[in-house]
Coordinates of C-alpha atoms in Angstrom, one line a residue:
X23 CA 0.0 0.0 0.0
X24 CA 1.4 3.6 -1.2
X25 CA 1.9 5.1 2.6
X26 CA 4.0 8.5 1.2
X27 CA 4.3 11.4 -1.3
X28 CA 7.6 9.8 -2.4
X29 CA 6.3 6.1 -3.7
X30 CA 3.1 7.8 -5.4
X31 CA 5.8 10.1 -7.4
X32 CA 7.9 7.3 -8.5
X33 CA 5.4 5.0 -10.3
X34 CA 3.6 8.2 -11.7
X35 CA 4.5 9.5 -14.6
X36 CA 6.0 13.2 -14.1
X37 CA 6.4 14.2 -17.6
X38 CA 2.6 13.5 -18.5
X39 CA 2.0 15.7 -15.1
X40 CA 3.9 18.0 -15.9
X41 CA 2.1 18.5 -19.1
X42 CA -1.4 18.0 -17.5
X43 CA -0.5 20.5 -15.1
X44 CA 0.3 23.0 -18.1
X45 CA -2.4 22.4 -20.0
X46 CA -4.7 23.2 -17.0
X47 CA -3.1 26.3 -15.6
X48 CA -3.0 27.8 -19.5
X49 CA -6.9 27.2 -19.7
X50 CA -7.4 28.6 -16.6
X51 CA -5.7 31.9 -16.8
X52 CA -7.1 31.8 -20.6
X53 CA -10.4 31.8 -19.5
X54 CA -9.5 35.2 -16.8
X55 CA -8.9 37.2 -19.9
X56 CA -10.1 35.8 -23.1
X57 CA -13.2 37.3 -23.2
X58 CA -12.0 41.1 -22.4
X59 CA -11.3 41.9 -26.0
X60 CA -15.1 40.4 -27.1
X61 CA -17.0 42.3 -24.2
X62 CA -18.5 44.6 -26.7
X63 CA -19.6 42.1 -29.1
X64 CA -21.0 40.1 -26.4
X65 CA -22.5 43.0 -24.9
X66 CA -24.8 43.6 -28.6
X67 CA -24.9 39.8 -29.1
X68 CA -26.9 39.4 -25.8
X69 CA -28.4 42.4 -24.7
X70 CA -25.9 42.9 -21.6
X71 CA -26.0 46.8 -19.7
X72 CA -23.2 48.7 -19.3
X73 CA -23.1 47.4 -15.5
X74 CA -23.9 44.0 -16.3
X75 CA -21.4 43.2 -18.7
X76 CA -18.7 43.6 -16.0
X77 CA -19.9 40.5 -14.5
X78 CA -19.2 38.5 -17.0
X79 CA -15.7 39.0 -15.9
X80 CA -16.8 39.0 -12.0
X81 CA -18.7 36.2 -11.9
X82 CA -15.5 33.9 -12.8
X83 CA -12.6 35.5 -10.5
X84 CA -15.1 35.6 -7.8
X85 CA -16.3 32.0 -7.6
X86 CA -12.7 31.0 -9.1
X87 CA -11.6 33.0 -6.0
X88 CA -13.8 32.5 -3.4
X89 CA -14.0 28.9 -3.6
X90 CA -10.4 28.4 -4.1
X91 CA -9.4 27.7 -0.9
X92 CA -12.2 24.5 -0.5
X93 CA -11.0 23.4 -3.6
X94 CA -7.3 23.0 -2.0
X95 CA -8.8 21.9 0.8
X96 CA -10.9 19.2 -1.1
X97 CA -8.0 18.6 -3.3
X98 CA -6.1 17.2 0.4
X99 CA -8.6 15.3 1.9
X100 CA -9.8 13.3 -1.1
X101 CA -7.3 13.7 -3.6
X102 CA -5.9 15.4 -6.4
X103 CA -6.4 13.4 -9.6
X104 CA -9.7 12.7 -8.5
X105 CA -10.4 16.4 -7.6
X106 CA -8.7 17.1 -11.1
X107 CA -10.7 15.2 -13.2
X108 CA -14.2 16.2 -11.3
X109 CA -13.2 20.0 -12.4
X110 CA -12.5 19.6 -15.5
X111 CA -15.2 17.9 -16.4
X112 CA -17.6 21.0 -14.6
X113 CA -15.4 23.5 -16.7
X114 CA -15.5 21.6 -19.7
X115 CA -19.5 21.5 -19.3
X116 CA -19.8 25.1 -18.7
X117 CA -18.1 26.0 -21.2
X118 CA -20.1 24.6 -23.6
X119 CA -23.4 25.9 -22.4
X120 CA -21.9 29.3 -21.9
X121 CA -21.2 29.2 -26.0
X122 CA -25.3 28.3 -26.5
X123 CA -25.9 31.5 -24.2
X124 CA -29.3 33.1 -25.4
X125 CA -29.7 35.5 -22.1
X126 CA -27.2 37.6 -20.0
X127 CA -28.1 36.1 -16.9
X128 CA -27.0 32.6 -18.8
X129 CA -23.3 33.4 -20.1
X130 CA -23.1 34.8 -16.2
X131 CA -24.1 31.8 -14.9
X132 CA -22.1 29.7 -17.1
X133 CA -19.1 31.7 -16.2
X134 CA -20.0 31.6 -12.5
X135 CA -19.9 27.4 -13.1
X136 CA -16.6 27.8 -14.9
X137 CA -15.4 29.3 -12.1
X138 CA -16.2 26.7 -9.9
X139 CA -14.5 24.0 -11.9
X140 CA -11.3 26.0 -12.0
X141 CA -11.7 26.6 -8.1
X142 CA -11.3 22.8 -8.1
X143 CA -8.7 22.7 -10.7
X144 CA -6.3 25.6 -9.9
X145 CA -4.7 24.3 -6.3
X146 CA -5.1 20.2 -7.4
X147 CA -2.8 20.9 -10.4
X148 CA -0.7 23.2 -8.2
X149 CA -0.2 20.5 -5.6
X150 CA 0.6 17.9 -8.0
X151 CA 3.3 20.1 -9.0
X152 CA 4.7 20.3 -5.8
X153 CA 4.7 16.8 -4.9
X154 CA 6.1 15.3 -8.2
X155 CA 9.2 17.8 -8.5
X156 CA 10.0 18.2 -4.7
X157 CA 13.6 19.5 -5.1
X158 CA 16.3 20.4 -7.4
X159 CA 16.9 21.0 -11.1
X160 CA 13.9 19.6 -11.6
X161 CA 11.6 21.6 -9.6
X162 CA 13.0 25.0 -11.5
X163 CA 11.9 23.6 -14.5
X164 CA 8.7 22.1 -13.7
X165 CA 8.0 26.1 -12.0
X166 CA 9.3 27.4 -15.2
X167 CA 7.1 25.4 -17.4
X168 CA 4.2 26.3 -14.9
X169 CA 5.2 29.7 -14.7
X170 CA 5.3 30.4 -18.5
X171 CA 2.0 28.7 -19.2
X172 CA 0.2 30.9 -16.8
X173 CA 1.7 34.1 -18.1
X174 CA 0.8 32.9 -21.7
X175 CA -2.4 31.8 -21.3
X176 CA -3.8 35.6 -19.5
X177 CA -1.8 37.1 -22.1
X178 CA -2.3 35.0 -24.7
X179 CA -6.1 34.6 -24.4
X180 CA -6.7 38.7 -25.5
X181 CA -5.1 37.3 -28.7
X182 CA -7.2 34.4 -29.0
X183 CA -10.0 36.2 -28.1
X184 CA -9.6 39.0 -30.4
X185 CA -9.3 36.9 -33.0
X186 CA -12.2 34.1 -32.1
X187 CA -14.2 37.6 -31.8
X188 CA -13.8 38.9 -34.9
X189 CA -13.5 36.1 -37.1
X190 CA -15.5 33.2 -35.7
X191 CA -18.0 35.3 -33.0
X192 CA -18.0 35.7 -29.8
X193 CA -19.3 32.4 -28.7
X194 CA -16.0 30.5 -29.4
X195 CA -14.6 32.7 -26.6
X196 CA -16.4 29.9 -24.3
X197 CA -16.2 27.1 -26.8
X198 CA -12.6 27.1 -26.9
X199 CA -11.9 26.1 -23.7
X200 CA -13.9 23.0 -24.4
X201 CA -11.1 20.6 -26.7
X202 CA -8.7 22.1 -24.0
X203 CA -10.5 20.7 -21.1
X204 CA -10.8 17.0 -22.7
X205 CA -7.2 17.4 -23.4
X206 CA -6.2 18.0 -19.6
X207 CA -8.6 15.1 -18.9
X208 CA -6.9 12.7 -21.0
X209 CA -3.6 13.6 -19.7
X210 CA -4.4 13.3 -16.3
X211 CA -6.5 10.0 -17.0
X212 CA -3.3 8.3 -18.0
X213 CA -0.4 10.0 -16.7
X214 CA -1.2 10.5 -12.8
X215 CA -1.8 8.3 -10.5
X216 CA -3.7 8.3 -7.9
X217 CA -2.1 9.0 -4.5
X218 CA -2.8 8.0 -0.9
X219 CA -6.4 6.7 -0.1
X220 CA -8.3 9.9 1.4
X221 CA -8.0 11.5 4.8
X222 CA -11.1 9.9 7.3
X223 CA -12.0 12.9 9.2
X224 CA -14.2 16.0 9.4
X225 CA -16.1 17.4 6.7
X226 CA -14.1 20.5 4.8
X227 CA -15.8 23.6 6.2
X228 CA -18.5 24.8 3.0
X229 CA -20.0 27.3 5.4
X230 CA -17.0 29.0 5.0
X231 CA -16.5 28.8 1.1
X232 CA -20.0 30.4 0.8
X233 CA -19.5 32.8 3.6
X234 CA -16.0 34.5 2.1
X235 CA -17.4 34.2 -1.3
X236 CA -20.6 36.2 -0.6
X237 CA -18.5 38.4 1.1
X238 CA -16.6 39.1 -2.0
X239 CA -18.9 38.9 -4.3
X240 CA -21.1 41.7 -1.9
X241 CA -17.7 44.2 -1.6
X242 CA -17.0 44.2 -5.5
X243 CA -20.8 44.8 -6.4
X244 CA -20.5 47.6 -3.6
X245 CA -17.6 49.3 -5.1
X246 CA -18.9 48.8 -9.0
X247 CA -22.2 50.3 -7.9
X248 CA -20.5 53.6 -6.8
X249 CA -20.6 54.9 -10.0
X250 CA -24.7 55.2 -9.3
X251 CA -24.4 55.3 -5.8
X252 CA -21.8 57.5 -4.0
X253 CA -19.9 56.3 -1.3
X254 CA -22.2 57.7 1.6
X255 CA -25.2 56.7 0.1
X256 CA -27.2 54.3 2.3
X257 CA -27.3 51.6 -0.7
X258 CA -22.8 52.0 -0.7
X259 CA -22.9 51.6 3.2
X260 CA -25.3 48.8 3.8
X261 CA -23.4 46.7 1.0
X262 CA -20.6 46.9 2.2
X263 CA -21.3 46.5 6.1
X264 CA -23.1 43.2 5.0
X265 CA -20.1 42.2 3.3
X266 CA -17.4 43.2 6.1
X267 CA -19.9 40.7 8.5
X268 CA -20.1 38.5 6.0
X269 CA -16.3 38.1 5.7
X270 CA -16.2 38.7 10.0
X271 CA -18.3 35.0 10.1
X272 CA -15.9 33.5 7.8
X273 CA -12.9 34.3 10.0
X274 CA -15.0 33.7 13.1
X275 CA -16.6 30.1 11.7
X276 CA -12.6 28.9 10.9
X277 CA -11.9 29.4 13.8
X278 CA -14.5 28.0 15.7
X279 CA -15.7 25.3 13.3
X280 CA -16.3 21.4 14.3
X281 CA -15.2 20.8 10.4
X282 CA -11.8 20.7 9.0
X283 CA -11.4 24.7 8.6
X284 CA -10.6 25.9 4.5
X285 CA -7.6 27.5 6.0
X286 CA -5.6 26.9 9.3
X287 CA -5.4 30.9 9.8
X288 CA -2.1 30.2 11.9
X289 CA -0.5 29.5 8.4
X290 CA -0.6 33.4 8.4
X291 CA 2.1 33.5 11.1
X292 CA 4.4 31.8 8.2
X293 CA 6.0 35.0 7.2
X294 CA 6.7 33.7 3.5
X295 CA 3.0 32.4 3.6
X296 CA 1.7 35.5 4.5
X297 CA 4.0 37.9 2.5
X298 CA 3.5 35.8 -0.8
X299 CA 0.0 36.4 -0.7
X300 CA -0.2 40.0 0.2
X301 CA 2.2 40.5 -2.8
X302 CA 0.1 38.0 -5.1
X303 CA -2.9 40.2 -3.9
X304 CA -2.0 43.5 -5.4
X305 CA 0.0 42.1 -8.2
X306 CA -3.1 39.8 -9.5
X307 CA -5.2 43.3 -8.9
X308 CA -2.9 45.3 -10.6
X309 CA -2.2 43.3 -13.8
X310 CA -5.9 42.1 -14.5
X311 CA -6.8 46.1 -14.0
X312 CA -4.2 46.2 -16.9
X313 CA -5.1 44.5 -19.5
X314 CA -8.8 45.4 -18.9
X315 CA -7.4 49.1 -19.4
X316 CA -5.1 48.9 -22.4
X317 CA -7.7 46.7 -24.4
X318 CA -10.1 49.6 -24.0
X319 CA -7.4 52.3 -24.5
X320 CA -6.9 50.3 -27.8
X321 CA -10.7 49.7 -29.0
X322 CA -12.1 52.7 -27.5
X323 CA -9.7 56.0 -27.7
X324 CA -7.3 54.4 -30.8
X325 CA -10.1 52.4 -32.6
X326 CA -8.4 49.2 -33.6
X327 CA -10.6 46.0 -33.9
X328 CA -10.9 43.0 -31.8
X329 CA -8.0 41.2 -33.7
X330 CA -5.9 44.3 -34.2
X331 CA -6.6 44.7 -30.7
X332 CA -5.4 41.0 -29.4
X333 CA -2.3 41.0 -32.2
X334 CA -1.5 44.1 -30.1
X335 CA -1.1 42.4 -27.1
X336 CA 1.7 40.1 -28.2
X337 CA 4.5 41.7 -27.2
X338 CA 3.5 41.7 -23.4
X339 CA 2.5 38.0 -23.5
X340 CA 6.1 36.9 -25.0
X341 CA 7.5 39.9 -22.6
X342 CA 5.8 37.7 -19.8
X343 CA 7.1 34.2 -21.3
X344 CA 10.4 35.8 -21.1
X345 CA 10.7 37.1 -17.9
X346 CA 9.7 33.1 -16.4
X347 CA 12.1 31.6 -18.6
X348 CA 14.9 34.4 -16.9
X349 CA 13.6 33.6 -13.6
X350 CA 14.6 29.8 -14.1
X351 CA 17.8 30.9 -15.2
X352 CA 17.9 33.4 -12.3
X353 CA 16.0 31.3 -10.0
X354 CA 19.6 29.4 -9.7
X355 CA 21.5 32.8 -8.2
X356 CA 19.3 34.6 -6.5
X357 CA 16.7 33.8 -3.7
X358 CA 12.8 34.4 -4.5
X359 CA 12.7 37.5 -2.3
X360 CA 15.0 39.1 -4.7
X361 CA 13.4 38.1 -8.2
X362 CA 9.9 39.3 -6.8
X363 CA 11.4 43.1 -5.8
X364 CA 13.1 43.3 -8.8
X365 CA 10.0 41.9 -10.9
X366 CA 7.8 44.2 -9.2
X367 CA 9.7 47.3 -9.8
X368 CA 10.2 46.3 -13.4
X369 CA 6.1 46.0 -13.9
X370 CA 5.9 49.1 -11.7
X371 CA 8.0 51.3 -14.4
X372 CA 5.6 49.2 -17.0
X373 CA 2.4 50.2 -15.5
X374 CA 4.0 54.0 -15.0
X375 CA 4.8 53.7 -18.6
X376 CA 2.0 53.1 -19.6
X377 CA -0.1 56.0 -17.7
X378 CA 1.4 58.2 -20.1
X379 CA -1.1 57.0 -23.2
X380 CA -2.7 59.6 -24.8
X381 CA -5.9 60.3 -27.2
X382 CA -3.4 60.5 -30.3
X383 CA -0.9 57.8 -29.2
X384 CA -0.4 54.7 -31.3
X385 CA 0.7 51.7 -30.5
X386 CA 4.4 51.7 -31.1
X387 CA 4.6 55.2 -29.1
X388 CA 2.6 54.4 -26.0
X389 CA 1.9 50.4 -26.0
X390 CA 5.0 48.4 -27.5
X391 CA 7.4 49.9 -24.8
X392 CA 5.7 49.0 -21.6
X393 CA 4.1 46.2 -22.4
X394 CA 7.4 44.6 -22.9
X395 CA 8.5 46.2 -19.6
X396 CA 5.9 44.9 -17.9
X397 CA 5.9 41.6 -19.3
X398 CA 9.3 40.7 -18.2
X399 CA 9.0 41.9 -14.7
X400 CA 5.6 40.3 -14.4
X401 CA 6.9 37.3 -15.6
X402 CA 9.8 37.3 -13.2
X403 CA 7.5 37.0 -10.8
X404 CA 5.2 34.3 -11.1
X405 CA 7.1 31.5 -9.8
X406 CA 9.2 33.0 -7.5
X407 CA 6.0 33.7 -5.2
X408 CA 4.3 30.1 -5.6
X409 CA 8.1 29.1 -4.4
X410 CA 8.0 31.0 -1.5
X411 CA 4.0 30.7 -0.5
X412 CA 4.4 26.7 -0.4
X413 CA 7.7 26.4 0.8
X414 CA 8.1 25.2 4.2
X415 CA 4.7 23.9 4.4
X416 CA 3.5 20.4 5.2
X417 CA 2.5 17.9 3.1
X418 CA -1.2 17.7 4.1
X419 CA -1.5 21.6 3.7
X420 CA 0.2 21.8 0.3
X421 CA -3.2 21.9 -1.8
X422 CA -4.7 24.6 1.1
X423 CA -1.4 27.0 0.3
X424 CA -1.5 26.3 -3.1
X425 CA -5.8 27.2 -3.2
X426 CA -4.9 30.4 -1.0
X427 CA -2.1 31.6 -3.6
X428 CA -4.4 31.3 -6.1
X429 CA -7.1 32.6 -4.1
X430 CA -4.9 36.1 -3.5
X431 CA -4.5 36.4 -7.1
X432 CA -7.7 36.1 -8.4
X433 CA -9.8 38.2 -5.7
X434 CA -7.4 40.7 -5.9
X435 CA -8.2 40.7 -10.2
X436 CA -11.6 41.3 -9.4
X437 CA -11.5 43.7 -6.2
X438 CA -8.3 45.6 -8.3
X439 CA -10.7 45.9 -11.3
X440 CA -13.9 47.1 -9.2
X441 CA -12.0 49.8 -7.3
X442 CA -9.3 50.8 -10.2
X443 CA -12.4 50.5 -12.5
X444 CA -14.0 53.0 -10.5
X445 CA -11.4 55.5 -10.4
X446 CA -11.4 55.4 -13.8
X447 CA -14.9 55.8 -14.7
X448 CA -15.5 59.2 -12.0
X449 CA -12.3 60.2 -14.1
X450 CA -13.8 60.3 -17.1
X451 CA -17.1 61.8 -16.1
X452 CA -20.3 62.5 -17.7
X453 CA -18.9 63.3 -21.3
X454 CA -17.5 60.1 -22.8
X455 CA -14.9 61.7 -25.3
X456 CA -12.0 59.5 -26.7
X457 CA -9.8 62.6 -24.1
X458 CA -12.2 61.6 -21.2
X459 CA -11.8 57.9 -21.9
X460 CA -8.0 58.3 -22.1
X461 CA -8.0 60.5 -18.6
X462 CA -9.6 57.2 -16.9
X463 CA -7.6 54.4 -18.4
X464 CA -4.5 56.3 -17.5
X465 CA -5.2 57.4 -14.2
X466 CA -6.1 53.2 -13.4
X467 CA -2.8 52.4 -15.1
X468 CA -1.2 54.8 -13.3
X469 CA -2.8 53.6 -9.9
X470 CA -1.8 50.0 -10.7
X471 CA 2.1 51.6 -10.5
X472 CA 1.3 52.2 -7.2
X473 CA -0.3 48.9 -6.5
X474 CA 3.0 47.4 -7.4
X475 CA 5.4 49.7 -5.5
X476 CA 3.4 48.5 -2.4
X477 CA 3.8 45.2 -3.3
X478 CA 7.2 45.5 -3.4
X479 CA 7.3 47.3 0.0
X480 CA 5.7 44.1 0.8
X481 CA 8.4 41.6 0.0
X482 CA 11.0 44.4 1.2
X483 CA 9.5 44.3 4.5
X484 CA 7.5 40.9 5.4
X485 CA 10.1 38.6 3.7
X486 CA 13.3 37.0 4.9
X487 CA 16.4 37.6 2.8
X488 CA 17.2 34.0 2.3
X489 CA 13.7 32.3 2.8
X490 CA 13.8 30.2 0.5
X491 CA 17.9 30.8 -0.7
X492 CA 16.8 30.0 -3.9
X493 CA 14.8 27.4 -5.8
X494 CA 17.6 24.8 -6.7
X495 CA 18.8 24.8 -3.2
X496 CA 15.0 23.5 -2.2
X497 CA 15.3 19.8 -0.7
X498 CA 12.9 17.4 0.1
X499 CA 11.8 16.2 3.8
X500 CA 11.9 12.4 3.3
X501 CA 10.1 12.1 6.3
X502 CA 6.6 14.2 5.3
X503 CA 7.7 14.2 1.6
X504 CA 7.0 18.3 2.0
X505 CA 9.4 20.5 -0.2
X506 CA 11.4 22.1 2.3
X507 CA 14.1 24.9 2.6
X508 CA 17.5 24.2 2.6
X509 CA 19.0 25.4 5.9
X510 CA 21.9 27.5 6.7
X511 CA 24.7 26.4 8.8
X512 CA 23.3 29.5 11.5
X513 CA 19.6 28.8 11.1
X514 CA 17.8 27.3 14.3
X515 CA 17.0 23.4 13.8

């Protein structure tokens, strides 16, 4: 009987892993960005109002978000292949019916399911990552990999969409993600194995998933609403009281809760834990603000179609696929801590760069430039901070950190692009000029800067200097199987 991590990941098959694993993380950050570039199309297609339409963008990273966490925790208990295949057969399904969407409320929903499935999928894949390159050479490269198909799938999928839009119609936005899904399935159906038999114990804590995603879900509709209701106005206030309670009962039922909690909150007094995710959290809300921004600045100020548009957007996604292939070859020198400060000023200057657009830009004058800035330095960041938010954990918690990491990045997406989104729109006022337009998408750009500067405070402050030392000095714990740091000769035992 397999007993440990180490006999599962010998008889498995890590290269047809490793590939599942891609395949999964590209559709899922595909699926955060492909449709921005079709919004308008879908908006006439289906009726959607100016207000609505946002949610088709919501409704994912908030249930993708929100449930996050119970999908790592899920992904522990009963495991991940079988967790795996479960949520890509939900996301495989939804996006189906989302492409036969006749109504708004459907292509919401639908979204809203997709959500769900990736929920399931995001922190099982991550795990299985973790567990089946523990340490070494081979661990850089499988984060690479992972790392470079997550960048290219966000940035790559306003490409794809632009060019589904305009050439085949906005439905194969959702249908798209449908021969991806049964590819992922057929990978993981023969390539990885399944691992211990499930934890006996508790049930995982659903009161808790629904609680923190209401929560969410209540604080971004309160902050999109703004824009008809000020701040002050009784409809602002009560919305978002409900959804500070809402989010006090989730802290107060993990705590208190008979169940196996979603999240052990004394993982928070892991200072890489903790500062991983704080930095995650501004950097996923600053970059999703980002491209929601320049894909507007492009359709709406300069007037270039959806596949002009996504062609457009190129450059940042092989800017992106640059930086995490320099971060392998970094990732070897330098610890983490270093890679994320440096990545985060680099997309800071990017995001600064770009606050400079203007109504009579074009693209080689006030796009090319920063997107490639901010490509690289966003890319140098993405697996430096899944290295340090799972390193040092235990084996039983590895799909819980992994859900939370994920979780960090895709709340802050949506509560970046409510708030930024926001800004923007009491920028640009009453009179919707392509000079009012421009105001707004540069002033959010130019508030996602700042978004990034305090992340980098972040890792300046909350992380250790040498916590991980770096990612090829990782080694695995024989005894729990949990990728573990390397100590120094002066560190405590």
């Amino acid at each position: 009987m397999r007993t440990s991590v180490g006999t599962s990941t010998r008889s498995a098959r890590p290269g047809l892993t490793l590939a599942a694993v891609a395949v999964v993380q590209f559709m899922v950050s595909l699926d955060l960005s492909v449709v921005n570039v079709g919004l308008p199309e879908i908006a006439a297609g289906l009726g959607f109002s100016a207000v609505g339409l946002t949610w088709v963008i919501h409704a994912y990273a908030l249930t993708f978000g929100g449930l996050l966490l119970l999908g790592g925790k899920a992904a522990d208990r009963y495991g991940r292949r079988r967790v795996l295949l479960l949520g890509l057969g939900v996301f495989g399904l939804a996006s189906l019916v989302g492409g036969f969407a006749q109504e708004p409320g459907h292509l919401v929903a639908a979204r809203a399911v997709q959500g769900i499935g990736a929920a399931a999928l995001a922190p099982a894949a991550l795990a299985l990552l973790t567990t089946t390159f523990p340490a070494g050479k081979a661990r850089v490269r499988a984060f690479g990999i992972w790392s470079a198909t997550n960048a290219a799938g966000g940035a790559l999928g306003v490409l794809i969409g632009g060019l589904l839009t305009e050439y085949a119609g906005w439905r194969w936005v959702m249908f798209v993600s449908v021969p991806m899904a049964a590819c992922a399935l057929a990978l993981v159906w023969r390539g990885v194995v399944g691992g211990p038999p499930p934890a006996r114990g508790s049930r995982p804590d659903v009161l808790g998933a629904v609680l923190a995603t209401a929560g969410m879900t209540l604080l971004v509709f309160g902050v999109v609403r703004t824009d008809q209701y000020p701040w002050t106005s009784p409809v602002t206030v009560t919305t978002l009281a409900v959804a500070v309670a809402l989010l006090a009962a989730f802290v107060h039922v993990e705590r208190t809760t008979a169940r196996d909690p979603l999240i052990r909150l004394g993982l928070f007094a892991n200072r890489s834990v903790a500062g991983a995710n704080a930095y995650n959290l501004l950097a996923g809300a600053a970059i999703a603000s980002a491209f929601y921004f320049v894909s507007l600045y492009l359709q709406r100020v300069l007037e270039m179609g959806p596949a002009l548009t996504g062609l457009m957007f190129v450059p940042l996604a092989l800017g992106v696929i640059a930086g995490s292939v320099l971060a392998v070859k970094l990732g070897y020198r330098l610890p983490p801590r270093t890679l994320l400060i440096i990545g985060g000023l680099l997309t800071a200057t990017g995001m600064a760069w770009f606050g400079l657009i203007s109504p009579d830009g074009a693209f080689v004058t006030d796009v090319l430039g920063p997107s490639i800035v901010a490509g690289v330095g966003f890319g140098l960041c993405l697996g430096p901070v899944v290295s340090i938010g799972t390193a040092g954990v235990a084996h039983h918690e590895t799909g819980t950190a992994s859900g939370l990491l994920n979780s960090s990045r895709q709340i802050g997406a949506s509560l970046g692009l409510a708030a930024l989104g926001t800004a923007a729109q009491h920028r640009t006022g009453q009179t919707v000029t392509p000079e009012t337009l421009n105001d707004g998408y540069a002033l959010g750009l130019t508030l996602s800067a700042g978004l990034l500067v305090a992340a980098v405070l972040i890792a300046l402050t909350v992380l250790r200097r040498a916590d991980p030392p770096s990612w090829a000095e990782q080694t695995d714990d024989r005894s729990t199987g949990t990728p573990a740091v390397a100590r120094r000769k002066d560190a405590p035992a």
